[in-house]
Each structure stands twice: as structure tokens, then as C-alpha cells.
mmCIF file of C-alpha atoms in Angstrom:
data_model
loop_
_atom_site.group_PDB
_atom_site.id
_atom_site.type_symbol
_atom_site.label_atom_id
_atom_site.label_comp_id
_atom_site.label_asym_id
_atom_site.label_seq_id
_atom_site.Cartn_x
_atom_site.Cartn_y
_atom_site.Cartn_z
ATOM 1 C CA MET E 280 -70.681 -90.033 8.967
ATOM 2 C CA HIS E 281 -73.734 -87.828 8.329
ATOM 3 C CA ARG E 282 -72.635 -87.329 4.709
ATOM 4 C CA THR E 283 -72.081 -91.085 4.314
ATOM 5 C CA ILE E 284 -75.585 -91.908 5.541
ATOM 6 C CA ARG E 285 -77.185 -89.340 3.219
ATOM 7 C CA SER E 286 -75.233 -90.715 0.282
ATOM 8 C CA LEU E 287 -76.538 -94.204 1.076
ATOM 9 C CA PHE E 288 -80.211 -93.307 1.305
ATOM 10 C CA LEU E 289 -80.708 -90.765 -1.472
ATOM 11 C CA PRO E 290 -80.010 -93.140 -4.404
ATOM 12 C CA ALA E 291 -82.422 -95.766 -3.067
ATOM 13 C CA ILE E 292 -85.207 -93.243 -2.450
ATOM 14 C CA LEU E 293 -84.766 -91.764 -5.934
ATOM 15 C CA LEU E 294 -84.776 -95.189 -7.563
ATOM 16 C CA THR E 295 -87.859 -96.172 -5.570
ATOM 17 C CA SER E 296 -89.720 -93.069 -6.734
ATOM 18 C CA LEU E 297 -89.181 -94.127 -10.356
ATOM 19 C CA ALA E 298 -91.449 -97.097 -9.706
ATOM 20 C CA ALA E 299 -94.267 -95.023 -8.227
ATOM 21 C CA HIS E 300 -96.450 -95.292 -11.314
ATOM 22 C CA ALA E 301 -95.558 -98.839 -12.278
ATOM 23 C CA GLN E 302 -97.826 -101.832 -11.842
ATOM 24 C CA ILE E 303 -97.059 -104.221 -8.965
ATOM 25 C CA GLY E 304 -98.138 -107.426 -10.739
ATOM 26 C CA GLY E 305 -96.028 -109.194 -13.333
ATOM 27 C CA ASN E 306 -94.017 -106.271 -14.651
ATOM 28 C CA TYR E 307 -90.914 -106.868 -12.531
ATOM 29 C CA VAL E 308 -88.100 -109.378 -12.802
ATOM 30 C CA TYR E 309 -86.521 -111.343 -9.941
ATOM 31 C CA GLN E 310 -89.759 -111.574 -7.947
ATOM 32 C CA PHE E 311 -88.207 -114.428 -5.952
ATOM 33 C CA LEU E 312 -86.354 -111.767 -3.949
ATOM 34 C CA ASN E 313 -89.584 -111.012 -2.071
ATOM 35 C CA VAL E 314 -90.414 -114.643 -1.275
ATOM 36 C CA PRO E 315 -88.932 -115.501 2.145
ATOM 37 C CA ALA E 316 -87.719 -118.945 3.125
ATOM 38 C CA SER E 317 -87.361 -118.156 6.855
ATOM 39 C CA ALA E 318 -89.938 -119.790 9.115
ATOM 40 C CA ARG E 319 -90.200 -116.736 11.372
ATOM 41 C CA ILE E 320 -90.765 -114.329 8.482
ATOM 42 C CA ALA E 321 -93.338 -116.657 6.905
ATOM 43 C CA ALA E 322 -95.213 -116.998 10.205
ATOM 44 C CA LEU E 323 -95.385 -113.208 10.499
ATOM 45 C CA GLY E 324 -96.975 -112.615 7.116
ATOM 46 C CA GLY E 325 -93.992 -112.687 4.756
ATOM 47 C CA THR E 326 -92.378 -109.410 5.844
ATOM 48 C CA LEU E 327 -90.837 -108.424 9.183
ATOM 49 C CA ILE E 328 -88.615 -105.334 9.404
ATOM 50 C CA THR E 329 -89.160 -104.140 12.987
ATOM 51 C CA VAL E 330 -87.635 -106.656 15.413
ATOM 52 C CA LYS E 331 -84.008 -106.137 16.361
ATOM 53 C CA ASP E 332 -82.711 -109.128 18.283
ATOM 54 C CA HIS E 333 -80.156 -111.927 17.856
ATOM 55 C CA ASP E 334 -82.146 -113.730 15.131
ATOM 56 C CA LEU E 335 -80.210 -113.639 11.869
ATOM 57 C CA ASN E 336 -83.416 -114.219 9.879
ATOM 58 C CA THR E 337 -84.681 -110.690 10.622
ATOM 59 C CA ALA E 338 -81.448 -109.238 9.224
ATOM 60 C CA LEU E 339 -82.275 -110.781 5.849
ATOM 61 C CA GLN E 340 -85.269 -108.437 5.698
ATOM 62 C CA ALA E 341 -83.662 -105.114 6.647
ATOM 63 C CA PRO E 342 -79.897 -104.517 6.918
ATOM 64 C CA SER E 343 -80.268 -101.983 9.753
ATOM 65 C CA LEU E 344 -81.359 -104.925 11.943
ATOM 66 C CA ILE E 345 -77.886 -106.510 11.590
ATOM 67 C CA ASN E 346 -76.238 -106.117 15.003
ATOM 68 C CA PRO E 347 -73.289 -107.428 17.104
ATOM 69 C CA SER E 348 -75.422 -110.061 18.893
ATOM 70 C CA MET E 349 -75.509 -111.948 15.573
ATOM 71 C CA ASP E 350 -71.731 -112.400 15.507
ATOM 72 C CA ARG E 351 -70.842 -115.893 14.195
ATOM 73 C CA SER E 352 -74.498 -116.817 13.771
ATOM 74 C CA LEU E 353 -75.457 -119.276 11.050
ATOM 75 C CA ALA E 354 -79.029 -119.603 9.725
ATOM 76 C CA LEU E 355 -80.460 -122.144 7.294
ATOM 77 C CA SER E 356 -84.023 -122.055 5.973
ATOM 78 C CA GLY E 357 -86.079 -123.909 3.401
ATOM 79 C CA VAL E 358 -89.598 -124.269 2.066
ATOM 80 C CA LEU E 359 -91.136 -126.708 -0.389
ATOM 81 C CA TYR E 360 -93.949 -125.384 -2.546
ATOM 82 C CA PRO E 361 -96.273 -127.563 -4.658
ATOM 83 C CA ASP E 362 -94.847 -129.467 -7.620
ATOM 84 C CA GLY E 363 -91.310 -129.499 -6.277
ATOM 85 C CA VAL E 364 -90.600 -125.755 -6.253
ATOM 86 C CA LYS E 365 -88.042 -125.000 -3.520
ATOM 87 C CA PHE E 366 -86.843 -121.791 -1.871
ATOM 88 C CA GLY E 367 -83.962 -121.576 0.582
ATOM 89 C CA ASN E 368 -81.554 -119.341 2.501
ATOM 90 C CA ALA E 369 -78.103 -119.792 4.027
ATOM 91 C CA ALA E 370 -76.706 -116.861 6.047
ATOM 92 C CA PHE E 371 -73.693 -116.056 8.231
ATOM 93 C CA ALA E 372 -72.710 -112.893 10.165
ATOM 94 C CA ARG E 373 -69.532 -111.504 11.725
ATOM 95 C CA ASP E 374 -69.067 -108.441 13.908
ATOM 96 C CA TYR E 375 -66.031 -106.190 13.453
ATOM 97 C CA GLY E 376 -66.514 -103.721 16.284
ATOM 98 C CA LYS E 377 -66.371 -100.093 15.189
ATOM 99 C CA LEU E 378 -66.615 -101.090 11.542
ATOM 100 C CA GLY E 379 -70.038 -102.632 12.090
ATOM 101 C CA THR E 380 -71.512 -106.088 11.602
ATOM 102 C CA PHE E 381 -71.345 -107.820 8.232
ATOM 103 C CA LEU E 382 -73.645 -110.433 6.750
ATOM 104 C CA ALA E 383 -73.390 -112.774 3.767
ATOM 105 C CA TYR E 384 -76.229 -114.970 2.584
ATOM 106 C CA MET E 385 -77.483 -116.870 -0.419
ATOM 107 C CA HIS E 386 -81.140 -116.872 -1.384
ATOM 108 C CA TYR E 387 -82.257 -119.285 -4.080
ATOM 109 C CA ALA E 388 -85.346 -120.568 -5.862
ATOM 110 C CA ASN E 389 -85.303 -123.913 -7.639
ATOM 111 C CA TYR E 390 -88.274 -124.470 -9.943
ATOM 112 C CA GLY E 391 -87.516 -128.118 -10.652
ATOM 113 C CA GLU E 392 -87.004 -130.145 -13.799
ATOM 114 C CA PHE E 393 -88.859 -129.580 -17.058
ATOM 115 C CA ARG E 394 -89.244 -131.700 -20.182
ATOM 116 C CA GLU E 395 -87.914 -130.349 -23.461
ATOM 117 C CA THR E 396 -90.067 -131.372 -26.436
ATOM 118 C CA ASN E 397 -90.138 -130.637 -30.138
ATOM 119 C CA VAL E 398 -93.082 -129.228 -32.096
ATOM 120 C CA PHE E 399 -94.587 -132.728 -32.320
ATOM 121 C CA GLY E 400 -94.517 -133.247 -28.565
ATOM 122 C CA ASP E 401 -91.635 -135.731 -28.615
ATOM 123 C CA GLN E 402 -89.353 -135.437 -25.601
ATOM 124 C CA GLU E 403 -85.776 -134.515 -26.474
ATOM 125 C CA GLY E 404 -84.364 -134.002 -23.003
ATOM 126 C CA THR E 405 -84.820 -132.129 -19.742
ATOM 127 C CA PHE E 406 -83.709 -128.818 -18.280
ATOM 128 C CA ARG E 407 -83.913 -126.959 -14.971
ATOM 129 C CA ALA E 408 -84.761 -123.399 -13.987
ATOM 130 C CA ALA E 409 -83.553 -121.478 -10.945
ATOM 131 C CA ASP E 410 -82.853 -118.036 -9.461
ATOM 132 C CA TYR E 411 -79.953 -117.131 -7.175
ATOM 133 C CA ALA E 412 -79.031 -114.030 -5.177
ATOM 134 C CA LEU E 413 -75.766 -113.577 -3.288
ATOM 135 C CA ASN E 414 -76.311 -110.875 -0.682
ATOM 136 C CA LEU E 415 -73.685 -108.888 1.224
ATOM 137 C CA GLY E 416 -75.015 -106.745 4.080
ATOM 138 C CA TRP E 417 -73.699 -104.296 6.662
ATOM 139 C CA GLY E 418 -75.296 -102.931 9.830
ATOM 140 C CA TYR E 419 -74.002 -100.091 11.987
ATOM 141 C CA GLN E 420 -75.194 -98.749 15.357
ATOM 142 C CA TYR E 421 -75.095 -95.001 14.713
ATOM 143 C CA ASN E 422 -76.042 -94.078 18.301
ATOM 144 C CA PRO E 423 -77.965 -95.777 21.149
ATOM 145 C CA LEU E 424 -81.289 -95.177 19.370
ATOM 146 C CA PHE E 425 -80.538 -95.324 15.643
ATOM 147 C CA SER E 426 -78.963 -97.964 13.450
ATOM 148 C CA VAL E 427 -78.459 -97.975 9.702
ATOM 149 C CA GLY E 428 -77.626 -100.648 7.187
ATOM 150 C CA ALA E 429 -77.083 -101.396 3.532
ATOM 151 C CA GLY E 430 -76.923 -104.506 1.418
ATOM 152 C CA MET E 431 -75.985 -105.423 -2.139
ATOM 153 C CA LYS E 432 -77.462 -108.301 -4.126
ATOM 154 C CA PHE E 433 -75.833 -110.029 -7.061
ATOM 155 C CA ILE E 434 -78.676 -111.776 -8.876
ATOM 156 C CA TYR E 435 -78.467 -114.544 -11.451
ATOM 157 C CA SER E 436 -81.481 -116.044 -13.180
ATOM 158 C CA ASP E 437 -81.165 -119.234 -15.242
ATOM 159 C CA TYR E 438 -84.180 -120.267 -17.343
ATOM 160 C CA TYR E 439 -82.449 -122.608 -19.789
ATOM 161 C CA LEU E 440 -82.096 -120.535 -22.979
ATOM 162 C CA TYR E 441 -82.920 -117.316 -21.132
ATOM 163 C CA ASN E 442 -80.498 -115.959 -18.549
ATOM 164 C CA SER E 443 -80.157 -112.675 -16.753
ATOM 165 C CA PHE E 444 -77.834 -110.943 -14.301
ATOM 166 C CA GLY E 445 -78.679 -107.962 -12.113
ATOM 167 C CA ILE E 446 -77.589 -105.966 -9.093
ATOM 168 C CA GLY E 447 -79.894 -104.733 -6.332
ATOM 169 C CA VAL E 448 -79.465 -102.638 -3.203
ATOM 170 C CA ASP E 449 -81.293 -102.577 0.145
ATOM 171 C CA ILE E 450 -80.977 -99.585 2.500
ATOM 172 C CA SER E 451 -82.728 -99.129 5.836
ATOM 173 C CA ALA E 452 -82.742 -97.213 9.112
ATOM 174 C CA THR E 453 -84.118 -98.388 12.453
ATOM 175 C CA TYR E 454 -85.132 -96.516 15.603
ATOM 176 C CA LEU E 455 -85.181 -98.637 18.765
ATOM 177 C CA ASP E 456 -86.640 -97.298 22.017
ATOM 178 C CA THR E 457 -85.725 -99.885 24.660
ATOM 179 C CA VAL E 458 -87.415 -97.892 27.445
ATOM 180 C CA ASN E 459 -90.880 -97.959 25.878
ATOM 181 C CA ASN E 460 -90.306 -101.205 23.924
ATOM 182 C CA TRP E 461 -91.101 -100.018 20.423
ATOM 183 C CA THR E 462 -89.212 -100.081 17.142
ATOM 184 C CA ALA E 463 -89.648 -98.360 13.783
ATOM 185 C CA THR E 464 -87.882 -99.136 10.496
ATOM 186 C CA ILE E 465 -87.960 -97.593 7.047
ATOM 187 C CA LEU E 466 -86.608 -99.722 4.235
ATOM 188 C CA ALA E 467 -85.958 -99.317 0.517
ATOM 189 C CA ARG E 468 -85.303 -102.693 -1.064
ATOM 190 C CA ASN E 469 -84.467 -104.100 -4.472
ATOM 191 C CA ALA E 470 -83.316 -100.795 -5.920
ATOM 192 C CA GLY E 471 -81.121 -101.645 -8.870
ATOM 193 C CA ALA E 472 -81.099 -102.774 -12.479
ATOM 194 C CA GLN E 473 -80.560 -105.648 -14.863
ATOM 195 C CA ILE E 474 -77.042 -105.778 -16.264
ATOM 196 C CA ASP E 475 -77.649 -108.667 -18.652
ATOM 197 C CA TYR E 476 -81.195 -109.026 -20.060
ATOM 198 C CA TYR E 477 -83.263 -112.145 -20.798
ATOM 199 C CA VAL E 478 -83.913 -110.687 -24.252
ATOM 200 C CA LYS E 479 -81.317 -108.392 -25.790
ATOM 201 C CA GLY E 480 -82.371 -104.756 -25.631
ATOM 202 C CA ASN E 481 -85.349 -105.469 -23.341
ATOM 203 C CA ALA E 482 -84.506 -104.052 -19.898
ATOM 204 C CA GLU E 483 -86.989 -104.882 -17.133
ATOM 205 C CA PRO E 484 -87.214 -103.239 -13.680
ATOM 206 C CA LEU E 485 -86.478 -104.890 -10.346
ATOM 207 C CA PRO E 486 -89.318 -105.152 -7.770
ATOM 208 C CA ILE E 487 -88.365 -101.906 -6.012
ATOM 209 C CA GLU E 488 -90.317 -101.269 -2.827
ATOM 210 C CA LEU E 489 -90.411 -98.767 0.040
ATOM 211 C CA LEU E 490 -91.675 -100.053 3.405
ATOM 212 C CA LEU E 491 -92.393 -98.656 6.857
ATOM 213 C CA GLY E 492 -92.869 -100.830 9.923
ATOM 214 C CA VAL E 493 -93.523 -100.393 13.639
ATOM 215 C CA SER E 494 -93.500 -102.902 16.484
ATOM 216 C CA LYS E 495 -94.480 -102.555 20.124
ATOM 217 C CA ARG E 496 -94.156 -104.897 23.068
ATOM 218 C CA LEU E 497 -96.886 -104.348 25.625
ATOM 219 C CA LYS E 498 -95.548 -103.653 29.087
ATOM 220 C CA HIS E 499 -95.807 -106.498 31.608
ATOM 221 C CA THR E 500 -97.087 -108.885 28.932
ATOM 222 C CA PRO E 501 -95.463 -111.423 26.584
ATOM 223 C CA LEU E 502 -97.152 -109.790 23.560
ATOM 224 C CA ARG E 503 -95.312 -107.972 20.787
ATOM 225 C CA PHE E 504 -97.304 -106.546 17.884
ATOM 226 C CA ASN E 505 -95.931 -105.698 14.445
ATOM 227 C CA ILE E 506 -97.520 -103.655 11.688
ATOM 228 C CA THR E 507 -95.930 -103.135 8.280
ATOM 229 C CA TYR E 508 -97.028 -100.806 5.501
ATOM 230 C CA ARG E 509 -95.710 -102.023 2.149
ATOM 231 C CA HIS E 510 -95.396 -100.198 -1.193
ATOM 232 C CA LEU E 511 -95.275 -96.624 0.060
ATOM 233 C CA GLN E 512 -94.305 -95.661 -3.491
ATOM 234 C CA LYS E 513 -97.682 -96.727 -4.940
ATOM 235 C CA PHE E 514 -101.140 -96.517 -3.381
ATOM 236 C CA ASP E 515 -103.358 -98.537 -5.718
ATOM 237 C CA LEU E 516 -102.185 -102.170 -5.693
ATOM 238 C CA SER E 517 -105.493 -103.593 -6.906
ATOM 239 C CA TYR E 518 -106.222 -105.364 -10.161
ATOM 240 C CA ASN E 519 -109.687 -105.008 -11.607
ATOM 241 C CA ASP E 520 -110.426 -107.982 -13.851
ATOM 242 C CA PRO E 521 -112.309 -106.634 -16.896
ATOM 243 C CA PHE E 522 -113.937 -110.047 -17.395
ATOM 244 C CA ASP E 523 -115.257 -110.258 -13.834
ATOM 245 C CA LEU E 524 -118.872 -109.116 -14.269
ATOM 246 C CA SER E 525 -120.188 -110.737 -11.106
ATOM 247 C CA GLY E 526 -121.589 -107.426 -9.845
ATOM 248 C CA VAL E 527 -125.173 -106.487 -10.636
ATOM 249 C CA ASP E 528 -126.481 -102.989 -11.337
ATOM 250 C CA PRO E 529 -129.393 -102.511 -8.863
ATOM 251 C CA LEU E 530 -131.311 -100.360 -11.355
ATOM 252 C CA THR E 531 -130.900 -102.286 -14.606
ATOM 253 C CA GLY E 532 -130.144 -105.767 -13.280
ATOM 254 C CA GLU E 533 -127.256 -106.038 -15.714
ATOM 255 C CA ALA E 534 -123.880 -107.513 -14.842
ATOM 256 C CA GLN E 535 -121.197 -104.927 -14.215
ATOM 257 C CA GLN E 536 -117.528 -104.818 -13.329
ATOM 258 C CA LYS E 537 -116.693 -104.855 -9.630
ATOM 259 C CA LYS E 538 -115.477 -101.598 -8.123
ATOM 260 C CA ILE E 539 -112.681 -101.537 -5.573
ATOM 261 C CA ASN E 540 -113.217 -98.845 -2.947
ATOM 262 C CA PHE E 541 -110.692 -96.694 -1.082
ATOM 263 C CA TRP E 542 -110.577 -98.817 2.089
ATOM 264 C CA ASN E 543 -110.053 -101.984 0.100
ATOM 265 C CA LYS E 544 -107.077 -100.384 -1.660
ATOM 266 C CA LEU E 545 -105.650 -99.001 1.590
ATOM 267 C CA SER E 546 -105.889 -102.295 3.466
ATOM 268 C CA ARG E 547 -103.782 -104.126 0.863
ATOM 269 C CA HIS E 548 -100.679 -102.340 2.125
ATOM 270 C CA PHE E 549 -100.811 -103.765 5.647
ATOM 271 C CA ILE E 550 -99.433 -106.836 7.369
ATOM 272 C CA ILE E 551 -100.338 -107.199 11.048
ATOM 273 C CA GLY E 552 -98.557 -109.772 13.198
ATOM 274 C CA THR E 553 -97.967 -110.746 16.787
ATOM 275 C CA GLU E 554 -95.467 -112.774 18.761
ATOM 276 C CA ILE E 555 -96.239 -114.342 22.117
ATOM 277 C CA LEU E 556 -92.934 -114.545 23.972
ATOM 278 C CA LEU E 557 -93.839 -117.307 26.405
ATOM 279 C CA SER E 558 -90.222 -117.768 27.491
ATOM 280 C CA ARG E 559 -86.697 -117.151 26.247
ATOM 281 C CA ASN E 560 -86.831 -120.543 24.547
ATOM 282 C CA PHE E 561 -90.356 -120.707 23.106
ATOM 283 C CA HIS E 562 -92.311 -118.173 21.024
ATOM 284 C CA LEU E 563 -95.646 -118.383 19.215
ATOM 285 C CA ARG E 564 -96.303 -116.300 16.078
ATOM 286 C CA ALA E 565 -99.253 -115.340 13.890
ATOM 287 C CA ALA E 566 -100.104 -112.719 11.279
ATOM 288 C CA TYR E 567 -102.622 -111.532 8.720
ATOM 289 C CA ASN E 568 -101.570 -110.318 5.259
ATOM 290 C CA PHE E 569 -104.336 -108.155 3.789
ATOM 291 C CA GLN E 570 -103.006 -108.103 0.226
ATOM 292 C CA ARG E 571 -102.611 -111.876 0.146
ATOM 293 C CA ARG E 572 -106.196 -112.244 1.370
ATOM 294 C CA ARG E 573 -107.614 -109.786 -1.154
ATOM 295 C CA GLU E 574 -105.803 -111.282 -4.137
ATOM 296 C CA LEU E 575 -105.903 -115.017 -3.467
ATOM 297 C CA VAL E 576 -109.167 -115.643 -1.634
ATOM 298 C CA VAL E 577 -111.981 -117.562 -3.342
ATOM 299 C CA ASP E 578 -115.251 -115.827 -2.473
ATOM 300 C CA THR E 579 -117.234 -119.054 -2.186
ATOM 301 C CA ALA E 580 -114.714 -120.689 0.177
ATOM 302 C CA PRO E 581 -112.482 -118.037 1.815
ATOM 303 C CA GLY E 582 -110.981 -120.325 4.458
ATOM 304 C CA THR E 583 -107.802 -119.057 6.146
ATOM 305 C CA VAL E 584 -106.149 -117.480 3.102
ATOM 306 C CA GLY E 585 -103.976 -114.576 4.261
ATOM 307 C CA PHE E 586 -103.389 -115.974 7.732
ATOM 308 C CA SER E 587 -100.054 -117.391 8.841
ATOM 309 C CA PHE E 588 -98.679 -118.876 12.044
ATOM 310 C CA GLY E 589 -95.684 -120.645 13.516
ATOM 311 C CA PHE E 590 -93.343 -120.980 16.466
ATOM 312 C CA GLY E 591 -89.709 -120.754 17.527
ATOM 313 C CA LEU E 592 -88.126 -123.265 19.907
ATOM 314 C CA LYS E 593 -84.603 -123.301 21.329
ATOM 315 C CA ILE E 594 -83.138 -126.710 22.119
ATOM 316 C CA SER E 595 -79.616 -126.659 23.522
ATOM 317 C CA LYS E 596 -77.567 -124.505 21.107
ATOM 318 C CA PHE E 597 -80.082 -124.681 18.246
ATOM 319 C CA VAL E 598 -83.098 -122.495 17.523
ATOM 320 C CA LEU E 599 -85.708 -124.315 15.449
ATOM 321 C CA GLY E 600 -88.423 -122.436 13.606
ATOM 322 C CA TYR E 601 -91.617 -123.445 11.855
ATOM 323 C CA GLY E 602 -93.943 -121.192 9.875
ATOM 324 C CA ARG E 603 -96.956 -121.820 7.674
ATOM 325 C CA GLY E 604 -98.437 -119.370 5.209
ATOM 326 C CA ASN E 605 -101.880 -120.040 3.756
ATOM 327 C CA PHE E 606 -102.222 -119.015 0.110
ATOM 328 C CA HIS E 607 -105.209 -121.039 -1.061
ATOM 329 C CA GLN E 608 -108.111 -123.030 0.329
ATOM 330 C CA ALA E 609 -106.360 -126.186 -0.877
ATOM 331 C CA GLY E 610 -103.363 -125.589 1.384
ATOM 332 C CA GLY E 611 -100.285 -123.532 2.132
ATOM 333 C CA ALA E 612 -96.526 -123.781 2.476
ATOM 334 C CA ASP E 613 -94.455 -125.104 5.389
ATOM 335 C CA HIS E 614 -91.234 -123.254 6.211
ATOM 336 C CA PHE E 615 -88.437 -124.626 8.388
ATOM 337 C CA SER E 616 -85.412 -122.846 9.840
ATOM 338 C CA ILE E 617 -82.488 -123.719 12.071
ATOM 339 C CA THR E 618 -80.225 -121.083 13.608
ATOM 340 C CA MET E 619 -77.118 -121.474 15.735
ATOM 341 C CA ASN E 620 -74.257 -119.390 17.049
ATOM 342 C CA LEU E 621 -70.976 -121.079 16.177
ATOM 343 C CA ALA E 622 -69.202 -119.273 19.024
ATOM 344 C CA GLU E 623 -71.170 -121.377 21.505
ATOM 345 C CA PHE E 624 -69.640 -124.553 20.089
ATOM 346 C CA SER E 625 -66.091 -123.272 20.602
ATOM 347 C CA LYS E 626 -66.578 -122.485 24.303
ATOM 348 C CA LYS E 627 -64.739 -124.796 26.636
ATOM 349 C CA ALA E 628 -66.629 -126.668 29.274
ATOM 350 C CA GLY E 629 -67.183 -124.436 32.285
ATOM 351 C CA ASP E 630 -66.406 -121.255 30.323
ATOM 352 C CA THR E 631 -69.200 -118.798 31.057
ATOM 353 C CA ASN E 632 -67.731 -115.818 29.164
#
């Protein structure tokens, strides 16, 4: 088993290191892989890799969070972005005892319908564009404290005349201390390659990323805090616009390019979130995404860009989730999820097993 675990993690870490000097911006394909549809994940800043419970939505983030309590769970999520852009998930898990727990889910992005025109602007038809990823995951409880997991993604991108196929891999390990109520996870995600390119001979990298997260529930309180450090493979995530000359040299009075300091660069890696576990059936959630704030805020009207919030509510056999992420002063995106355990529907009346 030790040899198996090493063989799982080494390829992902090596592939992640290859991206250490690459830019984070628009130089990767299949960016939809990092856009969650789950309401809980959206409410907690867009990434959550440190909570190991029965919620199937967390397992979509890190495969080491897949566990037997998710057996026969079904999760559906969706979000509608402006102009008809839609993202969604459908996931299902089964536990096979000593073999581990297995997960299958589909993640998709539908960008809507577009008009096809000729060089004179005359409409000749319509077409659609979409991305799809079929994910197969596995989680295994290595011992009472450690769990490991791996997942494979089969990715298909359809942009009318341009199509691409790729394969990606996620690998993670989680440490769970139930005595002191804290969890730590390390995750390498989207390690892989394009198999079929949009343009022949032009291979483009996947959005490979290495993450580290820690969560802690405060004793005798309903508060659980999460902190995630993203992009361990690259420190400087900033983009310095060469045309932004809004700074002023105090000596000459001339416009100069803005400088991004060390603390600004460091803060972009962090997402800080909290859950208020008011009861077993009702949770409140909120988070702050530093990178989202730094990159999308408008200086003259910062508003709540970077903040997110939501809740989870269990009604009978269904768990309903809502999450809202704020990306711009003009508004944000509303995420909705519904999760259920199909085993509960097969129980006979009066059966408490």
C-alpha cells in the first residue's frame, strides 16, 4: 500500500512543478474545471478541501474527502451566470468496503447560443459552445487519521469548429484529527494533458494547481474556520497592467505604473471561510477570496467583491444549499444544490437501521 500511495502522488507533484513558472491568467485550457457549481463551495469562496463529512459536494473538490458516509448519495448543482452561461454538476457515490468509496460525476459549462454570420454580417445560422468533464474518483481510509484519494477527468471541449479532448488527474491526502477538531488536506489537481488539440500541433497546458488547506472547529462553539492556500507552485499571481499609469511619482509628479508589493502578492493565495453550524439541519456560511478581490474590484466602488455567503438546510431527506459569490459591483452569481441519500428512500417504514 505504501508503494501504491507513492506511485499516485509523485506523478502529480512532478507535473505540478512543470507549471511553476507559467502564468496563471489565460494560458491554460479547460479553465471551467476550477469553476464550481456547488452552492456550499461557492459560499465558501470557490474552493473547499478541508471538510470531511457526508456532503458529496466536498468530494468534488478533493478525492481524499470521499468516504463511506457518502454511500448512495446523489448531488445536483447549478448556477446561472449573466447572458445565459450555465454551469452544473451531477454526482453519485458508492462504497465498496475494503476497496474504498467510488465517485462518478459530470461537470459541465454551457455558454449558450451564438449567431453565425458571414463577412458582411448576414446571419447564416447558429451554434453552441460547451465544456464537459466526466470525473471518476476514489477515496480510501488509510488509517484512522489519514485518507487518500485520486480522480481522473475525461474532458471534452466543443467550440463549434474548434474541439479538444484531454485527460486530467486529481490526487490528495487528508489528515483528520477528530479529538482536536481540525483537518488538513494537500491536493494536486488538473495534472494532465490535451490529447486532441483545438489547433493541430498547438498543445496547451491544463490549469495544474497545488493547494494546501486547514480547517478547525472551535471547541464548545458552532464555528468552523477554513483557510486555503492556492497555487503553491507559483508565488506571484499578480498582473501589472502596463497601461495603468494611475500612480504618481511624488518627486516628479509624473504618472507611473503601479507597483504590487510582497504582501499584496502573498494575500492573493488565500481563501478564508467560516461555517456556523447552528444545528444538524441548518448551517450558515461565508468567506473572503483575496485573489478575487484584488483582481476584480473597482477602486472607485469596491462594494462586496470577493465576499461570498450562503446556507445549507435539511428538509426531510433532502439537503438544500444556496451560495452567492460576488464578482463585480453590478452583482454576483447564485448557486443552488440539492443532495440526497438514496438509501434513505429504500428504508421501510419503522426501519431504524
